[in-house]
Amino acid sequence: MSKVADLSTLPAWHAFSQAVKHAMPSSTTPRIIEAAGLRLDLSAQRNSEAMQAAIEQLLEARDFKAQREGLFKGAISNPTEHRPAWHTMLRAPQPIPEVAHERQRVLEFVRRADSERRYRNIVHIGIGGSDWGVRLAVAAFGYAGMWRNIRYVSNIDGHAIEAGLSGLDPHETLVVVATKSFKTAETLENAARALEWLKSANITDPMNQIIGITANPEAARAWGLHDALIFRFWDWVGGRFSIWSAVGVAAGLAVGTNVMAGLQNGATAMDQHFLSAPAASNAPIQMALTGIANRSVLEYGSLNIAAYDSRLANLIPYLQQLEMESLGKSVDAQGNPIQVATGPAVWGMPGTDAQHTFFQWLHQSSRGAPVDFIICQHEDHRWKAHHRQLLAHCLAQREALLKGKTLEQATAECITQGLDPKQAEELAKHQTLPGGRPSNLIVLPRLTPFALGALLALYEHKVFVQGVIWGLNPFDQWGVEYGKQLALDIYAELHDLRSGLSEHDASTAYWIEQFKG
């Protein structure tokens, strides 16, 4: 990655900022982009000819095309760790030989397990990127039932491993240990408890029922895993992109290898769209730049994800990690402060539950937040009336956020409901909505593996574009490391193994003393 200029000093940035401030959402013609079978409706976002021209200039000023090409060719896209960010290679139709080899190994393992009807239970142990993608895929496509039972253990809280193992027959259980470094404290501690659990069942060789998925096979081997049961990915695969790797083996066992292949195919289709579509009709680029407009120009602090499909509940934490771990930075790739706001907080809940939880805040708080509405046009169940209601709620909430309600409209409605003019005027003050609040609508034809894969890749590439424009490195996550280092010291101090390893603030020192023993 070449040296980048301070974004705030670029003429193209000033042109973009001014264009955003003077632009308005499309009021007459829907603004819809089709990409890899998805439809992205940007009609509720600010847009103008001047804004699109500024986007082109901004992309050129950031040497975007070269950086995009480097991403797909395995160039160094993660400069602080001197690595490519080559997750797109994991889903390529004709990948490099080592990726093709590992993909085949995973496929053969799952097929053999299926043909022998082995592993009635799966305990998937991983955290962060080694966890969320598997949960998402299984919840999305295993909701109607699976012949295997899968449980997830991510948290270091002992209740998590207790719940993960409770009631299972160890002789029918496969333990999956997914950790890129094979040093992740939570994962290894939970894996040790799972190994003890297998040993306590007098299984002859417990290691025959544990597989490891890692970029550090040497560490997995040293831990005791058999070579044949170690599946590899590479240090150029960020954890939040690892669903495309062997990390997906548990999902393959739970919902089938066809699901994992479909996810990869959908993501590949979005890759091709991202590579070839002009900027004005390029879904990731347009999502990225409207997101930058909302965050850096209009100063919205967060982004809400409203997935109107209960099967996509795990999409929210998946996207939280993707966006906030990637874009939660305030310095550029050279370590210089970025002079505009970056990386919004990402949060949400499936609709329509969200409407009864926080949509009040979205509609009438002093600021609100942009919303990504996600919905399937067609249902996969037999209750069509339910789906029509779901569609209606999604469209209605989006329209209400955009249109709002004036005091005059609210007053007229109150009078129509039988209130006298004075009562109507008073109540109407509480029923006005400011409107003009931005949103995207992403429509999947239906929830298929292909469509979900395309959706995940859409967000991946959106994040990449935002990293390029802001000038930051979206592929490292140094911010979480300091707390991990402190935790090692505090853990030792809690056990009186060592003391004085770190200088603590008064409160932390007090609680270390309280918690010792």
Short mmCIF file of C-alpha atoms in Angstrom, two decimals:
data_model
loop_
_atom_site.label_atom_id
_atom_site.label_comp_id
_atom_site.label_asym_id
_atom_site.label_seq_id
_atom_site.Cartn_x
_atom_site.Cartn_y
_atom_site.Cartn_z
CA MET A 1 0.00 0.00 0.00
CA SER A 2 1.53 3.29 -1.09
CA LYS A 3 1.69 6.39 1.09
CA VAL A 4 -1.68 8.12 1.26
CA ALA A 5 -2.39 11.82 1.61
CA ASP A 6 -4.48 13.27 4.40
CA LEU A 7 -8.03 12.89 3.12
CA SER A 8 -9.13 16.27 4.45
CA THR A 9 -6.54 18.04 2.25
CA LEU A 10 -7.70 16.53 -1.04
CA PRO A 11 -9.67 18.80 -3.41
CA ALA A 12 -11.70 15.74 -4.36
CA TRP A 13 -12.75 15.33 -0.71
CA HIS A 14 -13.89 18.93 -0.45
CA ALA A 15 -15.87 18.54 -3.68
CA PHE A 16 -17.46 15.37 -2.34
CA SER A 17 -18.34 16.96 1.00
CA GLN A 18 -19.96 19.96 -0.64
CA ALA A 19 -21.86 17.76 -3.08
CA VAL A 20 -23.20 15.63 -0.21
CA LYS A 21 -24.39 18.70 1.69
CA HIS A 22 -26.32 19.98 -1.33
CA ALA A 23 -27.66 16.61 -2.53
CA MET A 24 -31.05 15.12 -1.72
CA PRO A 25 -32.52 11.60 -1.90
CA SER A 26 -34.23 10.60 -5.14
CA SER A 27 -37.88 11.61 -4.86
CA THR A 28 -39.24 10.56 -8.25
CA THR A 29 -37.22 7.66 -9.65
CA PRO A 30 -36.02 4.64 -7.63
CA ARG A 31 -32.25 4.33 -7.56
CA ILE A 32 -31.61 0.60 -7.73
CA ILE A 33 -28.44 -1.33 -8.51
CA GLU A 34 -28.52 -5.03 -9.38
CA ALA A 35 -25.49 -7.05 -8.31
CA ALA A 36 -24.99 -10.83 -8.17
CA GLY A 37 -28.73 -11.43 -7.96
CA LEU A 38 -29.28 -8.84 -5.20
CA ARG A 39 -31.01 -5.50 -5.59
CA LEU A 40 -29.68 -2.51 -3.68
CA ASP A 41 -32.09 0.42 -3.40
CA LEU A 42 -30.24 3.64 -2.58
CA SER A 43 -33.23 5.93 -3.16
CA ALA A 44 -33.25 7.12 0.46
CA GLN A 45 -29.60 8.22 0.31
CA ARG A 46 -28.35 11.59 -0.86
CA ASN A 47 -27.33 11.65 -4.50
CA SER A 48 -26.68 14.06 -7.37
CA GLU A 49 -24.66 14.33 -10.56
CA ALA A 50 -22.14 16.45 -8.68
CA MET A 51 -21.86 13.82 -5.97
CA GLN A 52 -21.27 11.03 -8.52
CA ALA A 53 -18.62 13.12 -10.28
CA ALA A 54 -16.95 13.75 -6.93
CA ILE A 55 -17.01 10.01 -6.17
CA GLU A 56 -15.14 9.32 -9.42
CA GLN A 57 -12.55 11.97 -8.58
CA LEU A 58 -12.17 10.70 -5.03
CA LEU A 59 -11.62 7.12 -6.19
CA GLU A 60 -9.00 8.35 -8.64
CA ALA A 61 -7.29 10.45 -6.00
CA ARG A 62 -7.03 7.37 -3.79
CA ASP A 63 -5.69 5.19 -6.65
CA PHE A 64 -8.65 2.92 -6.02
CA LYS A 65 -8.41 0.74 -9.12
CA ALA A 66 -4.81 -0.23 -8.37
CA GLN A 67 -5.66 -1.02 -4.77
CA ARG A 68 -8.64 -3.13 -5.81
CA GLU A 69 -6.46 -5.00 -8.29
CA GLY A 70 -3.87 -5.58 -5.58
CA LEU A 71 -6.52 -6.99 -3.24
CA PHE A 72 -7.51 -9.65 -5.77
CA LYS A 73 -3.94 -10.43 -6.84
CA GLY A 74 -2.61 -11.00 -3.35
CA ALA A 75 -0.55 -7.83 -3.02
CA ILE A 76 0.27 -6.44 0.41
CA SER A 77 -3.04 -4.91 1.47
CA ASN A 78 -2.32 -5.17 5.21
CA PRO A 79 0.83 -3.07 5.61
CA THR A 80 1.19 -3.19 9.41
CA GLU A 81 1.40 -7.00 9.28
CA HIS A 82 3.07 -7.09 5.84
CA ARG A 83 0.44 -9.45 4.44
CA PRO A 84 -2.02 -9.72 1.61
CA ALA A 85 -5.72 -9.84 2.48
CA TRP A 86 -6.49 -12.55 -0.02
CA HIS A 87 -9.78 -13.98 1.24
CA THR A 88 -11.18 -13.68 -2.28
CA MET A 89 -8.78 -16.46 -3.33
CA LEU A 90 -10.51 -18.86 -0.92
CA ARG A 91 -13.69 -18.71 -3.01
CA ALA A 92 -12.11 -18.42 -6.45
CA PRO A 93 -13.41 -21.01 -8.96
CA GLN A 94 -9.81 -21.93 -9.80
CA PRO A 95 -7.77 -21.14 -6.70
CA ILE A 96 -4.05 -21.50 -6.18
CA PRO A 97 -2.96 -25.14 -5.62
CA GLU A 98 -2.68 -25.03 -1.82
CA VAL A 99 -6.18 -23.57 -1.48
CA ALA A 100 -7.59 -26.14 -3.91
CA HIS A 101 -5.87 -28.93 -1.98
CA GLU A 102 -7.24 -27.84 1.38
CA ARG A 103 -10.71 -27.30 -0.08
CA GLN A 104 -10.66 -30.89 -1.35
CA ARG A 105 -9.47 -32.23 2.01
CA VAL A 106 -12.37 -30.54 3.80
CA LEU A 107 -14.84 -31.82 1.22
CA GLU A 108 -13.57 -35.39 1.54
CA PHE A 109 -13.67 -35.24 5.34
CA VAL A 110 -17.31 -34.13 5.37
CA ARG A 111 -18.35 -36.63 2.71
CA ARG A 112 -16.67 -39.48 4.55
CA ALA A 113 -18.29 -38.48 7.84
CA ASP A 114 -21.67 -38.25 6.12
CA SER A 115 -21.36 -41.60 4.37
CA GLU A 116 -20.44 -43.30 7.65
CA ARG A 117 -23.09 -41.37 9.61
CA ARG A 118 -20.42 -40.33 12.09
CA TYR A 119 -20.51 -37.55 14.67
CA ARG A 120 -24.06 -37.16 15.84
CA ASN A 121 -22.90 -34.06 17.72
CA ILE A 122 -20.50 -31.26 16.84
CA VAL A 123 -18.99 -28.89 19.39
CA HIS A 124 -17.50 -25.93 17.53
CA ILE A 125 -14.95 -24.08 19.67
CA GLY A 126 -13.81 -20.71 18.34
CA ILE A 127 -14.31 -17.01 18.93
CA GLY A 128 -14.82 -13.94 16.76
CA GLY A 129 -14.22 -14.74 13.10
CA SER A 130 -13.78 -18.41 13.97
CA ASP A 131 -17.32 -18.47 15.33
CA TRP A 132 -19.74 -15.94 13.81
CA GLY A 133 -19.65 -17.17 10.22
CA VAL A 134 -20.40 -20.75 11.21
CA ARG A 135 -23.28 -19.64 13.43
CA LEU A 136 -24.67 -17.50 10.63
CA ALA A 137 -24.57 -20.23 7.98
CA VAL A 138 -26.06 -22.88 10.22
CA ALA A 139 -28.86 -20.64 11.53
CA ALA A 140 -29.70 -19.49 8.02
CA PHE A 141 -29.96 -22.94 6.46
CA GLY A 142 -30.43 -25.35 9.35
CA TYR A 143 -33.50 -23.71 10.87
CA ALA A 144 -35.84 -26.44 9.58
CA GLY A 145 -33.84 -29.21 11.25
CA MET A 146 -30.56 -31.12 10.89
CA TRP A 147 -29.62 -34.70 11.69
CA ARG A 148 -26.50 -33.48 13.47
CA ASN A 149 -26.67 -31.40 16.63
CA ILE A 150 -24.22 -28.49 16.69
CA ARG A 151 -23.23 -26.37 19.67
CA TYR A 152 -20.93 -23.39 19.87
CA VAL A 153 -18.44 -22.52 22.58
CA SER A 154 -16.77 -19.14 22.28
CA ASN A 155 -16.75 -17.37 25.65
CA ILE A 156 -14.13 -18.08 28.32
CA ASP A 157 -16.96 -18.13 30.87
CA GLY A 158 -17.06 -21.67 32.22
CA HIS A 159 -20.81 -21.73 31.71
CA ALA A 160 -20.19 -21.68 27.95
CA ILE A 161 -18.16 -24.90 27.82
CA GLU A 162 -20.44 -26.46 30.43
CA ALA A 163 -23.46 -25.78 28.23
CA GLY A 164 -21.62 -26.85 25.11
CA LEU A 165 -20.84 -30.32 26.42
CA SER A 166 -23.77 -30.97 28.74
CA GLY A 167 -25.94 -33.93 27.82
CA LEU A 168 -23.90 -35.03 24.81
CA ASP A 169 -22.51 -38.52 24.29
CA PRO A 170 -18.72 -38.11 23.98
CA HIS A 171 -18.52 -41.20 21.78
CA GLU A 172 -20.72 -39.53 19.16
CA THR A 173 -19.17 -36.07 19.35
CA LEU A 174 -16.67 -34.29 17.12
CA VAL A 175 -14.88 -31.31 18.65
CA VAL A 176 -13.83 -28.60 16.18
CA VAL A 177 -11.11 -26.24 17.42
CA ALA A 178 -10.91 -23.18 15.19
CA THR A 179 -8.21 -20.63 15.92
CA LYS A 180 -6.03 -18.87 13.36
CA SER A 181 -3.00 -18.57 15.62
CA PHE A 182 -3.70 -21.63 17.77
CA LYS A 183 -2.83 -19.32 20.65
CA THR A 184 -6.23 -17.78 21.34
CA ALA A 185 -6.63 -18.01 25.12
CA GLU A 186 -10.39 -18.55 25.24
CA THR A 187 -10.36 -21.19 22.51
CA LEU A 188 -7.45 -23.21 23.90
CA GLU A 189 -8.84 -23.18 27.43
CA ASN A 190 -12.20 -24.44 26.19
CA ALA A 191 -10.49 -27.00 23.97
CA ALA A 192 -8.58 -28.32 26.99
CA ARG A 193 -11.88 -28.86 28.85
CA ALA A 194 -13.33 -30.66 25.82
CA LEU A 195 -10.28 -32.93 25.66
CA GLU A 196 -10.63 -33.75 29.36
CA TRP A 197 -14.32 -34.53 28.75
CA LEU A 198 -13.45 -36.97 25.96
CA LYS A 199 -10.75 -38.62 28.06
CA SER A 200 -13.13 -39.04 30.98
CA ALA A 201 -15.36 -41.15 28.72
CA ASN A 202 -12.51 -43.66 28.31
CA ILE A 203 -12.24 -43.02 24.57
CA THR A 204 -9.14 -44.84 23.37
CA ASP A 205 -7.75 -41.97 21.33
CA PRO A 206 -9.64 -38.72 22.02
CA MET A 207 -7.56 -36.96 19.37
CA ASN A 208 -9.40 -38.96 16.72
CA GLN A 209 -12.45 -36.87 17.63
CA ILE A 210 -10.84 -33.43 17.57
CA ILE A 211 -10.05 -31.49 14.42
CA GLY A 212 -8.11 -28.26 14.29
CA ILE A 213 -8.52 -25.41 11.82
CA THR A 214 -5.63 -23.00 11.93
CA ALA A 215 -2.97 -21.00 10.12
CA ASN A 216 -0.44 -22.44 12.60
CA PRO A 217 -0.45 -26.21 12.04
CA GLU A 218 2.81 -26.58 13.96
CA ALA A 219 1.16 -25.32 17.14
CA ALA A 220 -1.85 -27.58 16.54
CA ARG A 221 0.49 -30.53 16.12
CA ALA A 222 2.35 -29.62 19.32
CA TRP A 223 -1.00 -29.49 21.14
CA GLY A 224 -1.49 -33.12 20.14
CA LEU A 225 -3.70 -33.05 17.08
CA HIS A 226 -3.19 -35.63 14.35
CA ASP A 227 -1.87 -34.30 11.05
CA ALA A 228 -4.77 -35.80 9.13
CA LEU A 229 -7.20 -33.83 11.30
CA ILE A 230 -5.50 -30.46 10.99
CA PHE A 231 -7.04 -28.27 8.30
CA ARG A 232 -5.14 -25.22 7.24
CA PHE A 233 -5.80 -21.68 6.24
CA TRP A 234 -3.22 -18.93 5.88
CA ASP A 235 -2.04 -15.84 7.68
CA TRP A 236 -3.32 -13.75 4.77
CA VAL A 237 -6.88 -14.67 5.77
CA GLY A 238 -8.24 -12.24 8.37
CA GLY A 239 -10.34 -13.90 11.05
CA ARG A 240 -13.45 -11.96 10.02
CA PHE A 241 -13.11 -13.39 6.50
CA SER A 242 -12.48 -16.98 7.54
CA ILE A 243 -15.92 -18.44 6.77
CA TRP A 244 -14.59 -18.94 3.23
CA SER A 245 -11.82 -21.19 4.57
CA ALA A 246 -11.73 -24.57 6.33
CA VAL A 247 -13.29 -22.78 9.33
CA GLY A 248 -16.57 -23.60 7.59
CA VAL A 249 -16.12 -27.36 8.06
CA ALA A 250 -18.55 -27.46 11.01
CA ALA A 251 -21.16 -25.68 8.92
CA GLY A 252 -20.54 -28.18 6.13
CA LEU A 253 -21.14 -31.04 8.55
CA ALA A 254 -24.28 -29.38 9.91
CA VAL A 255 -26.01 -28.04 6.79
CA GLY A 256 -24.12 -29.65 3.92
CA THR A 257 -21.23 -28.95 1.60
CA ASN A 258 -23.68 -27.66 -1.00
CA VAL A 259 -24.46 -24.76 1.32
CA MET A 260 -20.79 -23.86 1.66
CA ALA A 261 -20.29 -24.15 -2.11
CA GLY A 262 -23.31 -21.93 -2.68
CA LEU A 263 -21.94 -19.31 -0.31
CA GLN A 264 -18.64 -19.31 -2.18
CA ASN A 265 -20.36 -19.08 -5.57
CA GLY A 266 -22.48 -16.13 -4.49
CA ALA A 267 -19.46 -14.33 -3.08
CA THR A 268 -17.54 -14.97 -6.30
CA ALA A 269 -20.38 -13.46 -8.32
CA MET A 270 -20.22 -10.33 -6.14
CA ASP A 271 -16.42 -10.29 -6.56
CA GLN A 272 -16.88 -10.16 -10.33
CA HIS A 273 -19.45 -7.39 -10.06
CA PHE A 274 -17.13 -5.40 -7.80
CA LEU A 275 -14.26 -5.84 -10.24
CA SER A 276 -16.13 -4.98 -13.41
CA ALA A 277 -19.10 -2.68 -12.78
CA PRO A 278 -18.59 1.08 -13.34
CA ALA A 279 -18.50 3.12 -10.15
CA ALA A 280 -21.99 4.60 -10.67
CA SER A 281 -23.55 1.12 -10.84
CA ASN A 282 -21.13 -0.69 -8.55
CA ALA A 283 -23.03 -1.79 -5.44
CA PRO A 284 -20.08 -1.99 -3.00
CA ILE A 285 -18.68 1.35 -4.17
CA GLN A 286 -22.01 3.15 -3.90
CA MET A 287 -22.77 1.63 -0.49
CA ALA A 288 -19.31 2.61 0.70
CA LEU A 289 -19.52 6.21 -0.44
CA THR A 290 -23.03 6.78 0.90
CA GLY A 291 -21.74 5.32 4.18
CA ILE A 292 -18.82 7.76 4.15
CA ALA A 293 -21.21 10.61 3.38
CA ASN A 294 -23.36 9.64 6.35
CA ARG A 295 -20.43 9.23 8.75
CA SER A 296 -17.82 11.78 7.71
CA VAL A 297 -19.98 14.55 6.25
CA LEU A 298 -23.41 14.25 7.87
CA GLU A 299 -21.85 13.01 11.14
CA TYR A 300 -24.07 10.04 11.93
CA GLY A 301 -22.30 8.02 14.61
CA SER A 302 -23.73 4.58 13.93
CA LEU A 303 -25.26 2.25 11.36
CA ASN A 304 -28.27 0.09 12.12
CA ILE A 305 -28.73 -3.31 10.48
CA ALA A 306 -32.40 -4.31 10.27
CA ALA A 307 -32.58 -7.79 8.74
CA TYR A 308 -36.23 -8.64 8.15
CA ASP A 309 -35.63 -12.38 8.28
CA SER A 310 -35.37 -14.24 11.59
CA ARG A 311 -32.85 -16.65 10.05
CA LEU A 312 -30.40 -13.77 9.75
CA ALA A 313 -30.22 -12.89 13.45
CA ASN A 314 -26.51 -13.80 13.44
CA LEU A 315 -25.86 -11.47 10.51
CA ILE A 316 -25.82 -8.51 12.90
CA PRO A 317 -22.83 -9.62 15.06
CA TYR A 318 -21.13 -10.94 11.91
CA LEU A 319 -21.32 -7.47 10.34
CA GLN A 320 -20.44 -5.80 13.63
CA GLN A 321 -17.13 -7.61 13.62
CA LEU A 322 -16.53 -7.09 9.91
CA GLU A 323 -17.17 -3.35 10.06
CA MET A 324 -16.04 -2.34 13.53
CA GLU A 325 -12.88 -4.44 13.65
CA SER A 326 -11.96 -3.27 10.16
CA LEU A 327 -12.92 0.41 10.35
CA GLY A 328 -12.55 1.16 14.06
CA LYS A 329 -9.38 3.15 13.38
CA SER A 330 -8.45 6.81 13.79
CA VAL A 331 -5.03 6.78 12.10
CA ASP A 332 -4.17 6.15 8.48
CA ALA A 333 -1.96 3.39 7.08
CA GLN A 334 1.14 5.46 7.94
CA GLY A 335 -0.04 6.07 11.52
CA ASN A 336 -1.09 9.69 11.01
CA PRO A 337 -4.36 10.94 12.54
CA ILE A 338 -7.31 10.91 10.15
CA GLN A 339 -9.01 14.29 10.23
CA VAL A 340 -12.54 13.08 9.48
CA ALA A 341 -14.84 10.73 11.39
CA THR A 342 -14.41 7.06 10.44
CA GLY A 343 -15.99 3.69 11.24
CA PRO A 344 -19.53 4.02 12.64
CA ALA A 345 -20.77 1.77 15.43
CA VAL A 346 -22.80 -1.06 13.92
CA TRP A 347 -25.79 -2.53 15.76
CA GLY A 348 -29.21 -3.99 15.15
CA MET A 349 -31.76 -6.73 15.53
CA PRO A 350 -34.04 -8.66 13.19
CA GLY A 351 -37.24 -6.91 12.17
CA THR A 352 -39.96 -6.84 13.34
CA ASP A 353 -38.57 -7.32 16.85
CA ALA A 354 -36.47 -4.22 16.27
CA GLN A 355 -39.59 -2.11 15.75
CA HIS A 356 -40.68 -2.94 19.30
CA THR A 357 -37.23 -2.31 20.74
CA PHE A 358 -35.41 0.70 19.30
CA PHE A 359 -37.22 2.03 16.23
CA GLN A 360 -38.71 4.74 18.44
CA TRP A 361 -35.15 6.07 18.76
CA LEU A 362 -34.55 5.80 15.01
CA HIS A 363 -37.68 7.80 14.23
CA GLN A 364 -37.80 10.51 16.88
CA SER A 365 -34.44 10.84 18.64
CA SER A 366 -32.49 14.01 18.02
CA ARG A 367 -30.15 12.29 15.57
CA GLY A 368 -31.08 8.71 14.72
CA ALA A 369 -28.94 6.53 12.48
CA PRO A 370 -28.83 5.31 8.89
CA VAL A 371 -30.43 1.89 8.46
CA ASP A 372 -29.63 -1.04 6.18
CA PHE A 373 -32.94 -2.83 5.63
CA ILE A 374 -32.41 -6.40 4.38
CA ILE A 375 -35.29 -8.60 3.22
CA CYS A 376 -36.11 -11.55 0.97
CA GLN A 377 -38.73 -11.00 -1.71
CA HIS A 378 -39.98 -14.60 -1.50
CA GLU A 379 -40.59 -16.70 1.58
CA ASP A 380 -39.49 -20.28 2.23
CA HIS A 381 -42.47 -21.26 4.35
CA ARG A 382 -46.14 -21.89 3.68
CA TRP A 383 -47.60 -18.84 5.48
CA LYS A 384 -47.72 -16.23 2.72
CA ALA A 385 -49.76 -13.79 4.81
CA HIS A 386 -46.90 -13.67 7.35
CA HIS A 387 -44.44 -12.75 4.64
CA ARG A 388 -46.69 -10.07 3.20
CA GLN A 389 -46.87 -8.50 6.66
CA LEU A 390 -43.10 -8.71 6.97
CA LEU A 391 -42.66 -6.99 3.61
CA ALA A 392 -45.20 -4.33 4.56
CA HIS A 393 -43.50 -3.57 7.88
CA CYS A 394 -40.08 -3.29 6.24
CA LEU A 395 -41.26 -0.92 3.50
CA ALA A 396 -43.40 1.11 5.92
CA GLN A 397 -40.62 1.71 8.45
CA ARG A 398 -38.24 2.72 5.68
CA GLU A 399 -40.78 5.10 4.17
CA ALA A 400 -41.58 6.63 7.56
CA LEU A 401 -37.89 7.28 8.23
CA LEU A 402 -37.60 9.02 4.87
CA LYS A 403 -40.89 10.94 4.67
CA GLY A 404 -41.46 11.80 8.30
CA LYS A 405 -44.65 13.47 9.48
CA THR A 406 -45.20 17.22 9.80
CA LEU A 407 -47.00 18.96 12.63
CA GLU A 408 -49.82 19.83 10.23
CA GLN A 409 -50.24 16.22 9.17
CA ALA A 410 -50.20 14.98 12.75
CA THR A 411 -52.73 17.63 13.82
CA ALA A 412 -55.09 16.74 10.98
CA GLU A 413 -54.88 13.05 11.92
CA CYS A 414 -55.70 13.83 15.55
CA ILE A 415 -58.73 15.86 14.54
CA THR A 416 -59.88 13.05 12.26
CA GLN A 417 -59.66 10.73 15.29
CA GLY A 418 -62.13 12.96 17.19
CA LEU A 419 -59.91 15.28 19.25
CA ASP A 420 -60.84 18.94 19.46
CA PRO A 421 -58.40 21.34 17.77
CA LYS A 422 -56.60 22.34 20.98
CA GLN A 423 -56.10 18.71 22.10
CA ALA A 424 -55.08 17.76 18.58
CA GLU A 425 -52.46 20.51 18.44
CA GLU A 426 -50.93 19.45 21.76
CA LEU A 427 -50.83 15.73 20.99
CA ALA A 428 -49.57 16.31 17.46
CA LYS A 429 -46.34 17.77 18.84
CA HIS A 430 -45.49 14.29 20.10
CA GLN A 431 -46.44 12.56 16.86
CA THR A 432 -44.25 14.45 14.41
CA LEU A 433 -41.31 12.67 12.80
CA PRO A 434 -38.45 14.66 11.26
CA GLY A 435 -37.96 12.33 8.27
CA GLY A 436 -35.05 12.65 5.87
CA ARG A 437 -33.25 9.81 7.60
CA PRO A 438 -31.07 7.76 5.25
CA SER A 439 -31.38 4.05 4.58
CA ASN A 440 -30.52 1.29 2.14
CA LEU A 441 -32.85 -1.50 1.11
CA ILE A 442 -31.15 -4.75 0.10
CA VAL A 443 -33.49 -7.29 -1.46
CA LEU A 444 -32.54 -10.95 -1.82
CA PRO A 445 -34.75 -13.02 -4.14
CA ARG A 446 -34.94 -15.55 -1.30
CA LEU A 447 -32.49 -16.74 1.33
CA THR A 448 -30.27 -19.14 -0.58
CA PRO A 449 -26.59 -19.89 0.05
CA PHE A 450 -25.76 -18.05 -3.18
CA ALA A 451 -27.67 -14.94 -2.08
CA LEU A 452 -26.15 -14.94 1.41
CA GLY A 453 -22.65 -15.36 -0.03
CA ALA A 454 -23.24 -12.40 -2.34
CA LEU A 455 -24.54 -10.33 0.59
CA LEU A 456 -21.48 -11.05 2.75
CA ALA A 457 -19.12 -10.19 -0.11
CA LEU A 458 -21.08 -6.97 -0.75
CA TYR A 459 -20.32 -5.83 2.79
CA GLU A 460 -16.71 -7.04 2.62
CA HIS A 461 -16.03 -4.95 -0.48
CA LYS A 462 -17.93 -1.98 0.92
CA VAL A 463 -15.60 -2.04 3.93
CA PHE A 464 -12.55 -2.30 1.66
CA VAL A 465 -13.63 0.75 -0.36
CA GLN A 466 -14.21 2.75 2.82
CA GLY A 467 -10.76 1.79 4.05
CA VAL A 468 -9.24 3.02 0.78
CA ILE A 469 -11.07 6.35 0.90
CA TRP A 470 -10.39 7.00 4.59
CA GLY A 471 -6.79 5.88 4.05
CA LEU A 472 -6.80 3.36 6.90
CA ASN A 473 -5.81 -0.30 7.03
CA PRO A 474 -9.02 -2.35 7.35
CA PHE A 475 -7.18 -5.65 7.79
CA ASP A 476 -5.45 -5.31 11.16
CA GLN A 477 -6.90 -5.00 14.67
CA TRP A 478 -4.19 -3.82 17.02
CA GLY A 479 -6.66 -2.16 19.34
CA VAL A 480 -7.70 -5.41 21.01
CA GLU A 481 -4.15 -6.60 21.66
CA TYR A 482 -3.33 -4.33 24.59
CA GLY A 483 -6.18 -5.66 26.71
CA LYS A 484 -5.10 -9.22 25.92
CA GLN A 485 -1.57 -8.45 27.16
CA LEU A 486 -2.89 -6.90 30.36
CA ALA A 487 -5.16 -9.89 30.92
CA LEU A 488 -2.17 -12.26 30.95
CA ASP A 489 -0.51 -10.20 33.67
CA ILE A 490 -3.68 -9.81 35.71
CA TYR A 491 -4.41 -13.54 35.44
CA ALA A 492 -0.99 -14.32 36.91
CA GLU A 493 -1.52 -11.77 39.68
CA LEU A 494 -4.93 -13.18 40.54
CA HIS A 495 -3.29 -16.54 41.16
CA ASP A 496 -0.42 -15.00 43.12
CA LEU A 497 1.93 -16.49 40.57
CA ARG A 498 3.60 -13.15 40.06
CA SER A 499 2.93 -9.62 41.24
CA GLY A 500 3.73 -6.14 40.07
CA LEU A 501 3.76 -7.16 36.41
CA SER A 502 1.93 -4.02 35.37
CA GLU A 503 1.22 -0.65 36.88
CA HIS A 504 -2.51 -0.57 37.49
CA ASP A 505 -4.93 2.22 38.15
CA ALA A 506 -6.31 2.32 41.70
CA SER A 507 -9.60 0.61 40.85
CA THR A 508 -8.00 -2.27 38.94
CA ALA A 509 -5.42 -2.81 41.72
CA TYR A 510 -8.22 -2.87 44.30
CA TRP A 511 -10.20 -5.52 42.46
CA ILE A 512 -7.15 -7.69 41.82
CA GLU A 513 -6.69 -7.85 45.57
CA GLN A 514 -10.40 -8.57 46.09
CA PHE A 515 -10.49 -11.36 43.48
CA LYS A 516 -7.26 -13.15 44.47
CA GLY A 517 -7.41 -16.74 45.59
#
